Amino acid sequence: MRGRLNAVLQRVTDATEGLRIEQNLFAAEGSQFGMWTTRKPALVCPRAYEQRSDFDRAQRRSFARGWPVHLRPTGGGTVMQGAGVSNLVLAFNAPMYATIEDCYRLLIQIIKCGIGAFGTVLKTGHVPGSTCDGAWNLSFEGRKIVGTAQR
């Protein structure tokens, strides 16, 4: 399994490169799949955060602490990047009748199937105290293992 994962996991210099990979996959024709990771720590935030009155100051302070801030065109919360964090990108046209919940269920099913037997013991739902908590987290024994997002 590790060899197959390393064949598709792109190791990038920084989060800007990873976000560029995502943008290219979303712009491509047909269904797309990709994975990326960066060893350099960073924070990735929704572009809407730029509108906050204290964003520039927070961005400068974060950079000074070794956590540059990158922006993405989606909603949600701030996501930490760095060693041990992998980003899975699936780009496809969902059926017109699909709800956001349908798409999250599909995403969860893909992740659980993709990691094999371990996927059967993962729980879906909120994980109190976790970073960027959401209803579609995957957890093991009360610890968040996977966070999900979509656009």
PDB file of C-alpha atoms in Angstrom:
ATOM      1  CA  MET A   1       0.000   0.000   0.000  1.00  0.00           C
ATOM      2  CA  ARG A   2       2.772   2.446   0.901  1.00  0.00           C
ATOM      3  CA  GLY A   3       4.387   2.117  -2.535  1.00  0.00           C
ATOM      4  CA  ARG A   4       1.102   2.834  -4.301  1.00  0.00           C
ATOM      5  CA  LEU A   5       0.431   5.855  -2.101  1.00  0.00           C
ATOM      6  CA  ASN A   6       3.883   7.291  -2.763  1.00  0.00           C
ATOM      7  CA  ALA A   7       3.279   6.900  -6.508  1.00  0.00           C
ATOM      8  CA  VAL A   8       0.354   9.369  -6.422  1.00  0.00           C
ATOM      9  CA  LEU A   9       1.368  11.632  -3.508  1.00  0.00           C
ATOM     10  CA  GLN A  10       3.080  14.748  -4.837  1.00  0.00           C
ATOM     11  CA  ARG A  11       5.557  16.278  -2.413  1.00  0.00           C
ATOM     12  CA  VAL A  12       5.656  20.015  -2.981  1.00  0.00           C
ATOM     13  CA  THR A  13       7.883  22.807  -1.748  1.00  0.00           C
ATOM     14  CA  ASP A  14       5.108  24.833  -0.159  1.00  0.00           C
ATOM     15  CA  ALA A  15       1.330  25.132   0.069  1.00  0.00           C
ATOM     16  CA  THR A  16       1.208  27.527  -2.902  1.00  0.00           C
ATOM     17  CA  GLU A  17       2.373  24.682  -5.132  1.00  0.00           C
ATOM     18  CA  GLY A  18      -0.205  22.324  -3.634  1.00  0.00           C
ATOM     19  CA  LEU A  19      -3.011  24.806  -4.187  1.00  0.00           C
ATOM     20  CA  ARG A  20      -1.825  25.178  -7.806  1.00  0.00           C
ATOM     21  CA  ILE A  21      -2.117  21.389  -8.237  1.00  0.00           C
ATOM     22  CA  GLU A  22      -5.690  21.568  -6.954  1.00  0.00           C
ATOM     23  CA  GLN A  23      -6.564  24.431  -9.288  1.00  0.00           C
ATOM     24  CA  ASN A  24      -5.187  22.515 -12.280  1.00  0.00           C
ATOM     25  CA  LEU A  25      -7.191  19.413 -11.365  1.00  0.00           C
ATOM     26  CA  PHE A  26     -10.402  21.437 -10.998  1.00  0.00           C
ATOM     27  CA  ALA A  27      -9.817  23.090 -14.393  1.00  0.00           C
ATOM     28  CA  ALA A  28      -9.065  19.808 -16.233  1.00  0.00           C
ATOM     29  CA  GLU A  29     -11.581  17.872 -18.310  1.00  0.00           C
ATOM     30  CA  GLY A  30     -13.278  14.834 -16.793  1.00  0.00           C
ATOM     31  CA  SER A  31     -12.879  13.317 -13.354  1.00  0.00           C
ATOM     32  CA  GLN A  32      -9.544  14.007 -11.656  1.00  0.00           C
ATOM     33  CA  PHE A  33      -7.653  12.622  -8.644  1.00  0.00           C
ATOM     34  CA  GLY A  34      -4.584  13.966  -6.898  1.00  0.00           C
ATOM     35  CA  MET A  35      -2.751  14.069  -3.577  1.00  0.00           C
ATOM     36  CA  TRP A  36      -0.190  16.523  -2.258  1.00  0.00           C
ATOM     37  CA  THR A  37       1.775  17.235   0.890  1.00  0.00           C
ATOM     38  CA  THR A  38       4.366  19.767   1.983  1.00  0.00           C
ATOM     39  CA  ARG A  39       6.929  19.517   4.739  1.00  0.00           C
ATOM     40  CA  LYS A  40       6.944  23.281   5.252  1.00  0.00           C
ATOM     41  CA  PRO A  41       4.339  24.391   7.787  1.00  0.00           C
ATOM     42  CA  ALA A  42       1.644  26.745   6.544  1.00  0.00           C
ATOM     43  CA  LEU A  43      -1.935  27.764   7.133  1.00  0.00           C
ATOM     44  CA  VAL A  44      -4.488  27.694   4.314  1.00  0.00           C
ATOM     45  CA  CYS A  45      -7.534  29.912   4.796  1.00  0.00           C
ATOM     46  CA  PRO A  46     -10.608  30.846   2.795  1.00  0.00           C
ATOM     47  CA  ARG A  47     -10.011  33.919   0.611  1.00  0.00           C
ATOM     48  CA  ALA A  48     -12.958  35.596   2.394  1.00  0.00           C
ATOM     49  CA  TYR A  49     -10.718  35.987   5.477  1.00  0.00           C
ATOM     50  CA  GLU A  50      -8.938  38.841   3.657  1.00  0.00           C
ATOM     51  CA  GLN A  51     -12.011  40.979   4.373  1.00  0.00           C
ATOM     52  CA  ARG A  52     -11.501  40.750   8.130  1.00  0.00           C
ATOM     53  CA  SER A  53     -10.135  43.928   9.670  1.00  0.00           C
ATOM     54  CA  ASP A  54      -7.311  42.141  11.511  1.00  0.00           C
ATOM     55  CA  PHE A  55      -6.299  39.746   8.717  1.00  0.00           C
ATOM     56  CA  ASP A  56      -3.152  41.577   7.546  1.00  0.00           C
ATOM     57  CA  ARG A  57      -1.775  41.830  11.080  1.00  0.00           C
ATOM     58  CA  ALA A  58      -2.585  38.182  11.823  1.00  0.00           C
ATOM     59  CA  GLN A  59      -0.995  37.096   8.538  1.00  0.00           C
ATOM     60  CA  ARG A  60       2.236  38.994   9.333  1.00  0.00           C
ATOM     61  CA  ARG A  61       2.395  37.573  12.864  1.00  0.00           C
ATOM     62  CA  SER A  62       1.774  34.052  11.594  1.00  0.00           C
ATOM     63  CA  PHE A  63       4.531  34.416   8.979  1.00  0.00           C
ATOM     64  CA  ALA A  64       6.949  35.703  11.649  1.00  0.00           C
ATOM     65  CA  ARG A  65       6.272  32.517  13.643  1.00  0.00           C
ATOM     66  CA  GLY A  66       7.076  30.305  10.655  1.00  0.00           C
ATOM     67  CA  TRP A  67       3.483  29.742   9.523  1.00  0.00           C
ATOM     68  CA  PRO A  68       2.889  31.582   6.232  1.00  0.00           C
ATOM     69  CA  VAL A  69      -0.768  32.027   5.314  1.00  0.00           C
ATOM     70  CA  HIS A  70      -2.091  30.977   1.912  1.00  0.00           C
ATOM     71  CA  LEU A  71      -5.574  31.619   0.578  1.00  0.00           C
ATOM     72  CA  ARG A  72      -7.937  29.267  -1.238  1.00  0.00           C
ATOM     73  CA  PRO A  73     -11.137  30.041  -3.135  1.00  0.00           C
ATOM     74  CA  THR A  74     -13.363  27.929  -0.872  1.00  0.00           C
ATOM     75  CA  GLY A  75     -15.089  28.335   2.464  1.00  0.00           C
ATOM     76  CA  GLY A  76     -14.569  26.469   5.703  1.00  0.00           C
ATOM     77  CA  GLY A  77     -11.901  27.182   8.258  1.00  0.00           C
ATOM     78  CA  THR A  78      -8.139  27.430   8.523  1.00  0.00           C
ATOM     79  CA  VAL A  79      -6.281  24.218   7.704  1.00  0.00           C
ATOM     80  CA  MET A  80      -2.771  23.493   8.935  1.00  0.00           C
ATOM     81  CA  GLN A  81      -0.311  22.081   6.407  1.00  0.00           C
ATOM     82  CA  GLY A  82       3.026  20.409   6.976  1.00  0.00           C
ATOM     83  CA  ALA A  83       4.646  17.090   7.771  1.00  0.00           C
ATOM     84  CA  GLY A  84       2.066  14.367   8.296  1.00  0.00           C
ATOM     85  CA  VAL A  85      -0.739  16.174   6.456  1.00  0.00           C
ATOM     86  CA  SER A  86      -1.864  14.905   3.050  1.00  0.00           C
ATOM     87  CA  ASN A  87      -4.440  16.566   0.834  1.00  0.00           C
ATOM     88  CA  LEU A  88      -6.703  14.397  -1.315  1.00  0.00           C
ATOM     89  CA  VAL A  89      -8.264  16.119  -4.311  1.00  0.00           C
ATOM     90  CA  LEU A  90     -11.219  14.609  -6.167  1.00  0.00           C
ATOM     91  CA  ALA A  91     -12.698  16.642  -9.001  1.00  0.00           C
ATOM     92  CA  PHE A  92     -15.818  15.428 -10.761  1.00  0.00           C
ATOM     93  CA  ASN A  93     -19.232  16.602 -11.843  1.00  0.00           C
ATOM     94  CA  ALA A  94     -21.785  15.483  -9.284  1.00  0.00           C
ATOM     95  CA  PRO A  95     -25.241  14.524 -10.531  1.00  0.00           C
ATOM     96  CA  MET A  96     -27.645  17.457 -10.623  1.00  0.00           C
ATOM     97  CA  TYR A  97     -29.858  15.901  -7.932  1.00  0.00           C
ATOM     98  CA  ALA A  98     -26.962  15.286  -5.497  1.00  0.00           C
ATOM     99  CA  THR A  99     -27.099  17.179  -2.218  1.00  0.00           C
ATOM    100  CA  ILE A 100     -24.050  18.368  -0.305  1.00  0.00           C
ATOM    101  CA  GLU A 101     -24.702  15.533   2.174  1.00  0.00           C
ATOM    102  CA  ASP A 102     -24.731  13.004  -0.696  1.00  0.00           C
ATOM    103  CA  CYS A 103     -21.352  14.276  -1.852  1.00  0.00           C
ATOM    104  CA  TYR A 104     -19.900  14.131   1.681  1.00  0.00           C
ATOM    105  CA  ARG A 105     -21.156  10.541   2.050  1.00  0.00           C
ATOM    106  CA  LEU A 106     -19.462   9.646  -1.236  1.00  0.00           C
ATOM    107  CA  LEU A 107     -16.220  11.325  -0.142  1.00  0.00           C
ATOM    108  CA  ILE A 108     -16.262   9.482   3.201  1.00  0.00           C
ATOM    109  CA  GLN A 109     -16.940   6.174   1.438  1.00  0.00           C
ATOM    110  CA  ILE A 110     -14.037   6.727  -0.974  1.00  0.00           C
ATOM    111  CA  ILE A 111     -11.641   7.536   1.877  1.00  0.00           C
ATOM    112  CA  LYS A 112     -12.752   4.586   4.021  1.00  0.00           C
ATOM    113  CA  CYS A 113     -12.492   2.153   1.102  1.00  0.00           C
ATOM    114  CA  GLY A 114      -9.161   3.626   0.046  1.00  0.00           C
ATOM    115  CA  ILE A 115      -7.499   2.931   3.391  1.00  0.00           C
ATOM    116  CA  GLY A 116      -8.741  -0.636   3.557  1.00  0.00           C
ATOM    117  CA  ALA A 117      -9.680  -2.518   6.724  1.00  0.00           C
ATOM    118  CA  PHE A 118      -8.810   0.445   8.959  1.00  0.00           C
ATOM    119  CA  GLY A 119     -11.598   2.397   7.262  1.00  0.00           C
ATOM    120  CA  THR A 120     -14.238   0.138   8.795  1.00  0.00           C
ATOM    121  CA  VAL A 121     -13.424   1.306  12.346  1.00  0.00           C
ATOM    122  CA  LEU A 122     -13.473   5.035  11.598  1.00  0.00           C
ATOM    123  CA  LYS A 123     -16.398   7.068  12.904  1.00  0.00           C
ATOM    124  CA  THR A 124     -17.977   9.977  11.035  1.00  0.00           C
ATOM    125  CA  GLY A 125     -18.942  13.149  12.901  1.00  0.00           C
ATOM    126  CA  HIS A 126     -17.833  16.019  15.096  1.00  0.00           C
ATOM    127  CA  VAL A 127     -14.723  15.588  17.249  1.00  0.00           C
ATOM    128  CA  PRO A 128     -14.927  18.054  20.153  1.00  0.00           C
ATOM    129  CA  GLY A 129     -11.732  20.051  20.574  1.00  0.00           C
ATOM    130  CA  SER A 130     -10.341  19.167  17.143  1.00  0.00           C
ATOM    131  CA  THR A 131      -8.945  21.746  14.762  1.00  0.00           C
ATOM    132  CA  CYS A 132     -11.412  22.758  12.048  1.00  0.00           C
ATOM    133  CA  ASP A 133     -14.102  20.493  13.479  1.00  0.00           C
ATOM    134  CA  GLY A 134     -16.896  19.421  11.171  1.00  0.00           C
ATOM    135  CA  ALA A 135     -19.781  16.995  10.872  1.00  0.00           C
ATOM    136  CA  TRP A 136     -17.886  14.969   8.260  1.00  0.00           C
ATOM    137  CA  ASN A 137     -14.627  14.324  10.132  1.00  0.00           C
ATOM    138  CA  LEU A 138     -13.343  10.774  10.330  1.00  0.00           C
ATOM    139  CA  SER A 139     -12.059   9.792  13.758  1.00  0.00           C
ATOM    140  CA  PHE A 140     -10.584   6.832  15.574  1.00  0.00           C
ATOM    141  CA  GLU A 141     -11.069   6.377  19.311  1.00  0.00           C
ATOM    142  CA  GLY A 142     -12.130  10.001  19.695  1.00  0.00           C
ATOM    143  CA  ARG A 143      -9.199  11.485  17.729  1.00  0.00           C
ATOM    144  CA  LYS A 144      -9.686  13.230  14.410  1.00  0.00           C
ATOM    145  CA  ILE A 145      -7.815  11.437  11.638  1.00  0.00           C
ATOM    146  CA  VAL A 146      -9.370  13.047   8.531  1.00  0.00           C
ATOM    147  CA  GLY A 147     -11.062  16.371   7.910  1.00  0.00           C
ATOM    148  CA  THR A 148     -13.144  16.832   4.794  1.00  0.00           C
ATOM    149  CA  ALA A 149     -14.163  19.793   2.673  1.00  0.00           C
ATOM    150  CA  GLN A 150     -15.749  20.309  -0.700  1.00  0.00           C
ATOM    151  CA  ARG A 151     -16.757  22.958  -3.185  1.00  0.00           C
TER     152      ARG A 151
END
